[in-house]
Amino acid sequence: MSVRPAWEVQEHEGSATTAWFDVRLAFADGAQVDVLAVVREAGVSIEDVRAQPALSLDDLAALADWIEGPLFEACGDGPVEDGEAEVCLRPRRARPAWPRGIEGRWLVAEEYRAAQEEGADPVLAVMCATGRSRRRSLRLISQARDAGFLTPRHARR
């Protein structure tokens, strides 16, 4: 993880300072997250996030926790006292863990059918649930069809 100061603003004649930081998280699997974060007395706020591949909602919710300790250290406020920084910054995968084999195929089929019932794009639903690319999600859907969890795509005549 790298943390670089972007800019700083002194408010009310130097009584309060707001600082912006560029934060880059790079994961072993090639995933990368760039964040523009704001540090105030009240805590950390996230202004902008760019991630490749896209973050799941759970990872997005945990993002502030991942970067809070290093940001406060960069500000000179020191690490979080209750040890949360070490817990939050242990290596994480950019995409959610997804079961393999028959259980994973069953879950793909469940996501696919739920999206169809809601009138949403089922492939996009599988992409969001698994954190995989469109091509990989289509392959997972195909495997779920082959396992008999989804109806065949085209009826043969």
JSON list of C-alpha atoms in Angstrom, two decimals:
[
{"chain": "A", "resi": 1, "resn": "MET", "atom": "CA", "xyz": [0.00, 0.00, 0.00]},
{"chain": "A", "resi": 2, "resn": "SER", "atom": "CA", "xyz": [1.26, 3.47, -0.80]},
{"chain": "A", "resi": 3, "resn": "VAL", "atom": "CA", "xyz": [-0.03, 6.71, 0.74]},
{"chain": "A", "resi": 4, "resn": "ARG", "atom": "CA", "xyz": [0.90, 10.10, -0.76]},
{"chain": "A", "resi": 5, "resn": "PRO", "atom": "CA", "xyz": [-0.32, 13.50, 0.42]},
{"chain": "A", "resi": 6, "resn": "ALA", "atom": "CA", "xyz": [-2.37, 15.22, -2.30]},
{"chain": "A", "resi": 7, "resn": "TRP", "atom": "CA", "xyz": [-3.20, 18.57, -0.63]},
{"chain": "A", "resi": 8, "resn": "GLU", "atom": "CA", "xyz": [-4.05, 20.11, 2.72]},
{"chain": "A", "resi": 9, "resn": "VAL", "atom": "CA", "xyz": [-6.40, 22.92, 3.80]},
{"chain": "A", "resi": 10, "resn": "GLN", "atom": "CA", "xyz": [-6.15, 24.87, 7.07]},
{"chain": "A", "resi": 11, "resn": "GLU", "atom": "CA", "xyz": [-9.59, 25.93, 8.33]},
{"chain": "A", "resi": 12, "resn": "HIS", "atom": "CA", "xyz": [-10.38, 28.79, 10.71]},
{"chain": "A", "resi": 13, "resn": "GLU", "atom": "CA", "xyz": [-6.89, 30.22, 11.02]},
{"chain": "A", "resi": 14, "resn": "GLY", "atom": "CA", "xyz": [-5.15, 26.90, 11.53]},
{"chain": "A", "resi": 15, "resn": "SER", "atom": "CA", "xyz": [-7.45, 25.42, 14.18]},
{"chain": "A", "resi": 16, "resn": "ALA", "atom": "CA", "xyz": [-8.56, 22.50, 11.99]},
{"chain": "A", "resi": 17, "resn": "THR", "atom": "CA", "xyz": [-6.80, 20.82, 9.10]},
{"chain": "A", "resi": 18, "resn": "THR", "atom": "CA", "xyz": [-8.31, 18.75, 6.32]},
{"chain": "A", "resi": 19, "resn": "ALA", "atom": "CA", "xyz": [-5.91, 16.65, 4.27]},
{"chain": "A", "resi": 20, "resn": "TRP", "atom": "CA", "xyz": [-6.44, 14.69, 1.07]},
{"chain": "A", "resi": 21, "resn": "PHE", "atom": "CA", "xyz": [-4.35, 11.63, 0.26]},
{"chain": "A", "resi": 22, "resn": "ASP", "atom": "CA", "xyz": [-3.85, 9.42, -2.77]},
{"chain": "A", "resi": 23, "resn": "VAL", "atom": "CA", "xyz": [-3.87, 5.81, -1.63]},
{"chain": "A", "resi": 24, "resn": "ARG", "atom": "CA", "xyz": [-3.00, 2.83, -3.80]},
{"chain": "A", "resi": 25, "resn": "LEU", "atom": "CA", "xyz": [-3.69, -0.76, -2.77]},
{"chain": "A", "resi": 26, "resn": "ALA", "atom": "CA", "xyz": [-2.06, -3.44, -4.92]},
{"chain": "A", "resi": 27, "resn": "PHE", "atom": "CA", "xyz": [-2.95, -7.09, -4.37]},
{"chain": "A", "resi": 28, "resn": "ALA", "atom": "CA", "xyz": [-0.96, -10.21, -5.21]},
{"chain": "A", "resi": 29, "resn": "ASP", "atom": "CA", "xyz": [-3.56, -11.34, -7.78]},
{"chain": "A", "resi": 30, "resn": "GLY", "atom": "CA", "xyz": [-3.02, -8.16, -9.84]},
{"chain": "A", "resi": 31, "resn": "ALA", "atom": "CA", "xyz": [-6.04, -6.27, -8.52]},
{"chain": "A", "resi": 32, "resn": "GLN", "atom": "CA", "xyz": [-5.54, -2.60, -7.79]},
{"chain": "A", "resi": 33, "resn": "VAL", "atom": "CA", "xyz": [-7.54, 0.05, -5.92]},
{"chain": "A", "resi": 34, "resn": "ASP", "atom": "CA", "xyz": [-6.85, 3.79, -6.14]},
{"chain": "A", "resi": 35, "resn": "VAL", "atom": "CA", "xyz": [-8.54, 5.99, -3.53]},
{"chain": "A", "resi": 36, "resn": "LEU", "atom": "CA", "xyz": [-8.73, 9.73, -2.88]},
{"chain": "A", "resi": 37, "resn": "ALA", "atom": "CA", "xyz": [-9.30, 9.91, 0.87]},
{"chain": "A", "resi": 38, "resn": "VAL", "atom": "CA", "xyz": [-9.95, 12.85, 3.20]},
{"chain": "A", "resi": 39, "resn": "VAL", "atom": "CA", "xyz": [-8.67, 12.84, 6.77]},
{"chain": "A", "resi": 40, "resn": "ARG", "atom": "CA", "xyz": [-10.44, 15.08, 9.27]},
{"chain": "A", "resi": 41, "resn": "GLU", "atom": "CA", "xyz": [-10.67, 15.09, 13.04]},
{"chain": "A", "resi": 42, "resn": "ALA", "atom": "CA", "xyz": [-13.88, 13.07, 12.73]},
{"chain": "A", "resi": 43, "resn": "GLY", "atom": "CA", "xyz": [-12.19, 10.30, 10.76]},
{"chain": "A", "resi": 44, "resn": "VAL", "atom": "CA", "xyz": [-11.61, 9.14, 7.19]},
{"chain": "A", "resi": 45, "resn": "SER", "atom": "CA", "xyz": [-13.91, 9.89, 4.25]},
{"chain": "A", "resi": 46, "resn": "ILE", "atom": "CA", "xyz": [-13.53, 8.47, 0.77]},
{"chain": "A", "resi": 47, "resn": "GLU", "atom": "CA", "xyz": [-13.93, 10.97, -2.09]},
{"chain": "A", "resi": 48, "resn": "ASP", "atom": "CA", "xyz": [-13.18, 8.77, -5.10]},
{"chain": "A", "resi": 49, "resn": "VAL", "atom": "CA", "xyz": [-12.50, 5.07, -5.73]},
{"chain": "A", "resi": 50, "resn": "ARG", "atom": "CA", "xyz": [-11.21, 3.36, -8.85]},
{"chain": "A", "resi": 51, "resn": "ALA", "atom": "CA", "xyz": [-10.74, -0.39, -8.73]},
{"chain": "A", "resi": 52, "resn": "GLN", "atom": "CA", "xyz": [-9.69, -3.02, -11.23]},
{"chain": "A", "resi": 53, "resn": "PRO", "atom": "CA", "xyz": [-11.53, -5.40, -11.04]},
{"chain": "A", "resi": 54, "resn": "ALA", "atom": "CA", "xyz": [-14.54, -3.75, -9.48]},
{"chain": "A", "resi": 55, "resn": "LEU", "atom": "CA", "xyz": [-14.96, -4.10, -5.72]},
{"chain": "A", "resi": 56, "resn": "SER", "atom": "CA", "xyz": [-17.82, -6.07, -4.26]},
{"chain": "A", "resi": 57, "resn": "LEU", "atom": "CA", "xyz": [-20.20, -4.17, -1.98]},
{"chain": "A", "resi": 58, "resn": "ASP", "atom": "CA", "xyz": [-18.66, -5.86, 1.07]},
{"chain": "A", "resi": 59, "resn": "ASP", "atom": "CA", "xyz": [-15.15, -4.82, 0.03]},
{"chain": "A", "resi": 60, "resn": "LEU", "atom": "CA", "xyz": [-16.31, -1.29, -0.72]},
{"chain": "A", "resi": 61, "resn": "ALA", "atom": "CA", "xyz": [-17.85, -1.09, 2.75]},
{"chain": "A", "resi": 62, "resn": "ALA", "atom": "CA", "xyz": [-14.57, -2.28, 4.31]},
{"chain": "A", "resi": 63, "resn": "LEU", "atom": "CA", "xyz": [-12.37, 0.04, 2.24]},
{"chain": "A", "resi": 64, "resn": "ALA", "atom": "CA", "xyz": [-12.23, 2.85, 4.81]},
{"chain": "A", "resi": 65, "resn": "ASP", "atom": "CA", "xyz": [-11.16, 0.35, 7.48]},
{"chain": "A", "resi": 66, "resn": "TRP", "atom": "CA", "xyz": [-8.38, -0.98, 5.22]},
{"chain": "A", "resi": 67, "resn": "ILE", "atom": "CA", "xyz": [-6.83, 2.45, 4.73]},
{"chain": "A", "resi": 68, "resn": "GLU", "atom": "CA", "xyz": [-7.58, 4.16, 8.06]},
{"chain": "A", "resi": 69, "resn": "GLY", "atom": "CA", "xyz": [-4.45, 3.05, 9.97]},
{"chain": "A", "resi": 70, "resn": "PRO", "atom": "CA", "xyz": [-1.90, 3.94, 7.25]},
{"chain": "A", "resi": 71, "resn": "LEU", "atom": "CA", "xyz": [-3.65, 7.28, 6.64]},
{"chain": "A", "resi": 72, "resn": "PHE", "atom": "CA", "xyz": [-3.49, 8.28, 10.29]},
{"chain": "A", "resi": 73, "resn": "GLU", "atom": "CA", "xyz": [0.17, 7.20, 10.39]},
{"chain": "A", "resi": 74, "resn": "ALA", "atom": "CA", "xyz": [0.87, 9.37, 7.32]},
{"chain": "A", "resi": 75, "resn": "CYS", "atom": "CA", "xyz": [-0.81, 12.29, 9.11]},
{"chain": "A", "resi": 76, "resn": "GLY", "atom": "CA", "xyz": [1.41, 11.81, 12.14]},
{"chain": "A", "resi": 77, "resn": "ASP", "atom": "CA", "xyz": [-1.50, 10.79, 14.37]},
{"chain": "A", "resi": 78, "resn": "GLY", "atom": "CA", "xyz": [-0.01, 7.33, 14.90]},
{"chain": "A", "resi": 79, "resn": "PRO", "atom": "CA", "xyz": [-1.62, 3.95, 14.50]},
{"chain": "A", "resi": 80, "resn": "VAL", "atom": "CA", "xyz": [-5.07, 3.12, 15.72]},
{"chain": "A", "resi": 81, "resn": "GLU", "atom": "CA", "xyz": [-4.71, 2.25, 19.40]},
{"chain": "A", "resi": 82, "resn": "ASP", "atom": "CA", "xyz": [-7.00, -0.77, 19.59]},
{"chain": "A", "resi": 83, "resn": "GLY", "atom": "CA", "xyz": [-4.97, -2.74, 17.04]},
{"chain": "A", "resi": 84, "resn": "GLU", "atom": "CA", "xyz": [-7.61, -2.49, 14.30]},
{"chain": "A", "resi": 85, "resn": "ALA", "atom": "CA", "xyz": [-5.03, -1.35, 11.74]},
{"chain": "A", "resi": 86, "resn": "GLU", "atom": "CA", "xyz": [-3.23, -4.69, 11.84]},
{"chain": "A", "resi": 87, "resn": "VAL", "atom": "CA", "xyz": [-6.48, -6.61, 11.58]},
{"chain": "A", "resi": 88, "resn": "CYS", "atom": "CA", "xyz": [-7.85, -4.51, 8.72]},
{"chain": "A", "resi": 89, "resn": "LEU", "atom": "CA", "xyz": [-4.66, -4.48, 6.69]},
{"chain": "A", "resi": 90, "resn": "ARG", "atom": "CA", "xyz": [-3.94, -8.17, 6.50]},
{"chain": "A", "resi": 91, "resn": "PRO", "atom": "CA", "xyz": [-3.86, -9.33, 2.86]},
{"chain": "A", "resi": 92, "resn": "ARG", "atom": "CA", "xyz": [-7.29, -9.56, 1.28]},
{"chain": "A", "resi": 93, "resn": "ARG", "atom": "CA", "xyz": [-8.49, -10.77, -2.06]},
{"chain": "A", "resi": 94, "resn": "ALA", "atom": "CA", "xyz": [-9.95, -8.20, -4.41]},
{"chain": "A", "resi": 95, "resn": "ARG", "atom": "CA", "xyz": [-12.82, -10.49, -5.29]},
{"chain": "A", "resi": 96, "resn": "PRO", "atom": "CA", "xyz": [-15.04, -12.35, -2.87]},
{"chain": "A", "resi": 97, "resn": "ALA", "atom": "CA", "xyz": [-14.30, -15.98, -2.17]},
{"chain": "A", "resi": 98, "resn": "TRP", "atom": "CA", "xyz": [-16.56, -18.17, -4.27]},
{"chain": "A", "resi": 99, "resn": "PRO", "atom": "CA", "xyz": [-17.03, -21.89, -3.66]},
{"chain": "A", "resi": 100, "resn": "ARG", "atom": "CA", "xyz": [-15.78, -24.25, -6.31]},
{"chain": "A", "resi": 101, "resn": "GLY", "atom": "CA", "xyz": [-17.43, -27.29, -7.76]},
{"chain": "A", "resi": 102, "resn": "ILE", "atom": "CA", "xyz": [-21.07, -28.20, -7.43]},
{"chain": "A", "resi": 103, "resn": "GLU", "atom": "CA", "xyz": [-21.76, -25.70, -4.62]},
{"chain": "A", "resi": 104, "resn": "GLY", "atom": "CA", "xyz": [-20.41, -22.81, -6.70]},
{"chain": "A", "resi": 105, "resn": "ARG", "atom": "CA", "xyz": [-22.49, -23.88, -9.72]},
{"chain": "A", "resi": 106, "resn": "TRP", "atom": "CA", "xyz": [-25.60, -24.06, -7.54]},
{"chain": "A", "resi": 107, "resn": "LEU", "atom": "CA", "xyz": [-24.97, -20.55, -6.19]},
{"chain": "A", "resi": 108, "resn": "VAL", "atom": "CA", "xyz": [-24.39, -19.20, -9.72]},
{"chain": "A", "resi": 109, "resn": "ALA", "atom": "CA", "xyz": [-27.74, -20.67, -10.76]},
{"chain": "A", "resi": 110, "resn": "GLU", "atom": "CA", "xyz": [-29.44, -19.11, -7.72]},
{"chain": "A", "resi": 111, "resn": "GLU", "atom": "CA", "xyz": [-28.01, -15.66, -8.55]},
{"chain": "A", "resi": 112, "resn": "TYR", "atom": "CA", "xyz": [-28.96, -16.06, -12.20]},
{"chain": "A", "resi": 113, "resn": "ARG", "atom": "CA", "xyz": [-32.58, -17.06, -11.46]},
{"chain": "A", "resi": 114, "resn": "ALA", "atom": "CA", "xyz": [-33.02, -14.35, -8.82]},
{"chain": "A", "resi": 115, "resn": "ALA", "atom": "CA", "xyz": [-31.90, -11.69, -11.30]},
{"chain": "A", "resi": 116, "resn": "GLN", "atom": "CA", "xyz": [-34.24, -13.07, -13.96]},
{"chain": "A", "resi": 117, "resn": "GLU", "atom": "CA", "xyz": [-37.20, -12.93, -11.55]},
{"chain": "A", "resi": 118, "resn": "GLU", "atom": "CA", "xyz": [-36.37, -9.30, -10.69]},
{"chain": "A", "resi": 119, "resn": "GLY", "atom": "CA", "xyz": [-36.07, -8.39, -14.38]},
{"chain": "A", "resi": 120, "resn": "ALA", "atom": "CA", "xyz": [-32.35, -7.58, -14.01]},
{"chain": "A", "resi": 121, "resn": "ASP", "atom": "CA", "xyz": [-29.44, -8.71, -16.17]},
{"chain": "A", "resi": 122, "resn": "PRO", "atom": "CA", "xyz": [-28.61, -12.23, -14.91]},
{"chain": "A", "resi": 123, "resn": "VAL", "atom": "CA", "xyz": [-25.04, -12.20, -16.27]},
{"chain": "A", "resi": 124, "resn": "LEU", "atom": "CA", "xyz": [-24.35, -8.90, -14.50]},
{"chain": "A", "resi": 125, "resn": "ALA", "atom": "CA", "xyz": [-25.80, -10.37, -11.29]},
{"chain": "A", "resi": 126, "resn": "VAL", "atom": "CA", "xyz": [-23.40, -13.31, -11.52]},
{"chain": "A", "resi": 127, "resn": "MET", "atom": "CA", "xyz": [-20.52, -10.93, -12.25]},
{"chain": "A", "resi": 128, "resn": "CYS", "atom": "CA", "xyz": [-21.34, -8.87, -9.14]},
{"chain": "A", "resi": 129, "resn": "ALA", "atom": "CA", "xyz": [-21.80, -11.93, -6.93]},
{"chain": "A", "resi": 130, "resn": "THR", "atom": "CA", "xyz": [-18.60, -13.67, -7.98]},
{"chain": "A", "resi": 131, "resn": "GLY", "atom": "CA", "xyz": [-16.39, -10.66, -8.69]},
{"chain": "A", "resi": 132, "resn": "ARG", "atom": "CA", "xyz": [-15.40, -12.26, -12.00]},
{"chain": "A", "resi": 133, "resn": "SER", "atom": "CA", "xyz": [-15.21, -10.85, -15.50]},
{"chain": "A", "resi": 134, "resn": "ARG", "atom": "CA", "xyz": [-18.07, -11.19, -17.99]},
{"chain": "A", "resi": 135, "resn": "ARG", "atom": "CA", "xyz": [-16.25, -13.97, -19.85]},
{"chain": "A", "resi": 136, "resn": "ARG", "atom": "CA", "xyz": [-15.56, -15.97, -16.65]},
{"chain": "A", "resi": 137, "resn": "SER", "atom": "CA", "xyz": [-19.14, -15.38, -15.42]},
{"chain": "A", "resi": 138, "resn": "LEU", "atom": "CA", "xyz": [-20.54, -16.70, -18.71]},
{"chain": "A", "resi": 139, "resn": "ARG", "atom": "CA", "xyz": [-18.33, -19.77, -18.29]},
{"chain": "A", "resi": 140, "resn": "LEU", "atom": "CA", "xyz": [-19.68, -20.29, -14.74]},
{"chain": "A", "resi": 141, "resn": "ILE", "atom": "CA", "xyz": [-23.26, -19.95, -16.03]},
{"chain": "A", "resi": 142, "resn": "SER", "atom": "CA", "xyz": [-22.50, -22.50, -18.73]},
{"chain": "A", "resi": 143, "resn": "GLN", "atom": "CA", "xyz": [-21.14, -24.90, -16.12]},
{"chain": "A", "resi": 144, "resn": "ALA", "atom": "CA", "xyz": [-24.31, -24.42, -14.05]},
{"chain": "A", "resi": 145, "resn": "ARG", "atom": "CA", "xyz": [-26.39, -25.26, -17.16]},
{"chain": "A", "resi": 146, "resn": "ASP", "atom": "CA", "xyz": [-24.27, -28.36, -17.82]},
{"chain": "A", "resi": 147, "resn": "ALA", "atom": "CA", "xyz": [-24.81, -29.45, -14.20]},
{"chain": "A", "resi": 148, "resn": "GLY", "atom": "CA", "xyz": [-28.59, -29.19, -14.74]},
{"chain": "A", "resi": 149, "resn": "PHE", "atom": "CA", "xyz": [-29.18, -26.23, -12.41]},
{"chain": "A", "resi": 150, "resn": "LEU", "atom": "CA", "xyz": [-30.36, -23.96, -15.25]},
{"chain": "A", "resi": 151, "resn": "THR", "atom": "CA", "xyz": [-32.49, -24.67, -18.31]},
{"chain": "A", "resi": 152, "resn": "PRO", "atom": "CA", "xyz": [-30.71, -25.05, -21.63]},
{"chain": "A", "resi": 153, "resn": "ARG", "atom": "CA", "xyz": [-30.00, -21.73, -23.33]},
{"chain": "A", "resi": 154, "resn": "HIS", "atom": "CA", "xyz": [-31.50, -22.62, -26.71]},
{"chain": "A", "resi": 155, "resn": "ALA", "atom": "CA", "xyz": [-34.09, -25.24, -27.40]},
{"chain": "A", "resi": 156, "resn": "ARG", "atom": "CA", "xyz": [-32.84, -27.46, -30.22]},
{"chain": "A", "resi": 157, "resn": "ARG", "atom": "CA", "xyz": [-35.22, -28.31, -33.02]}
]
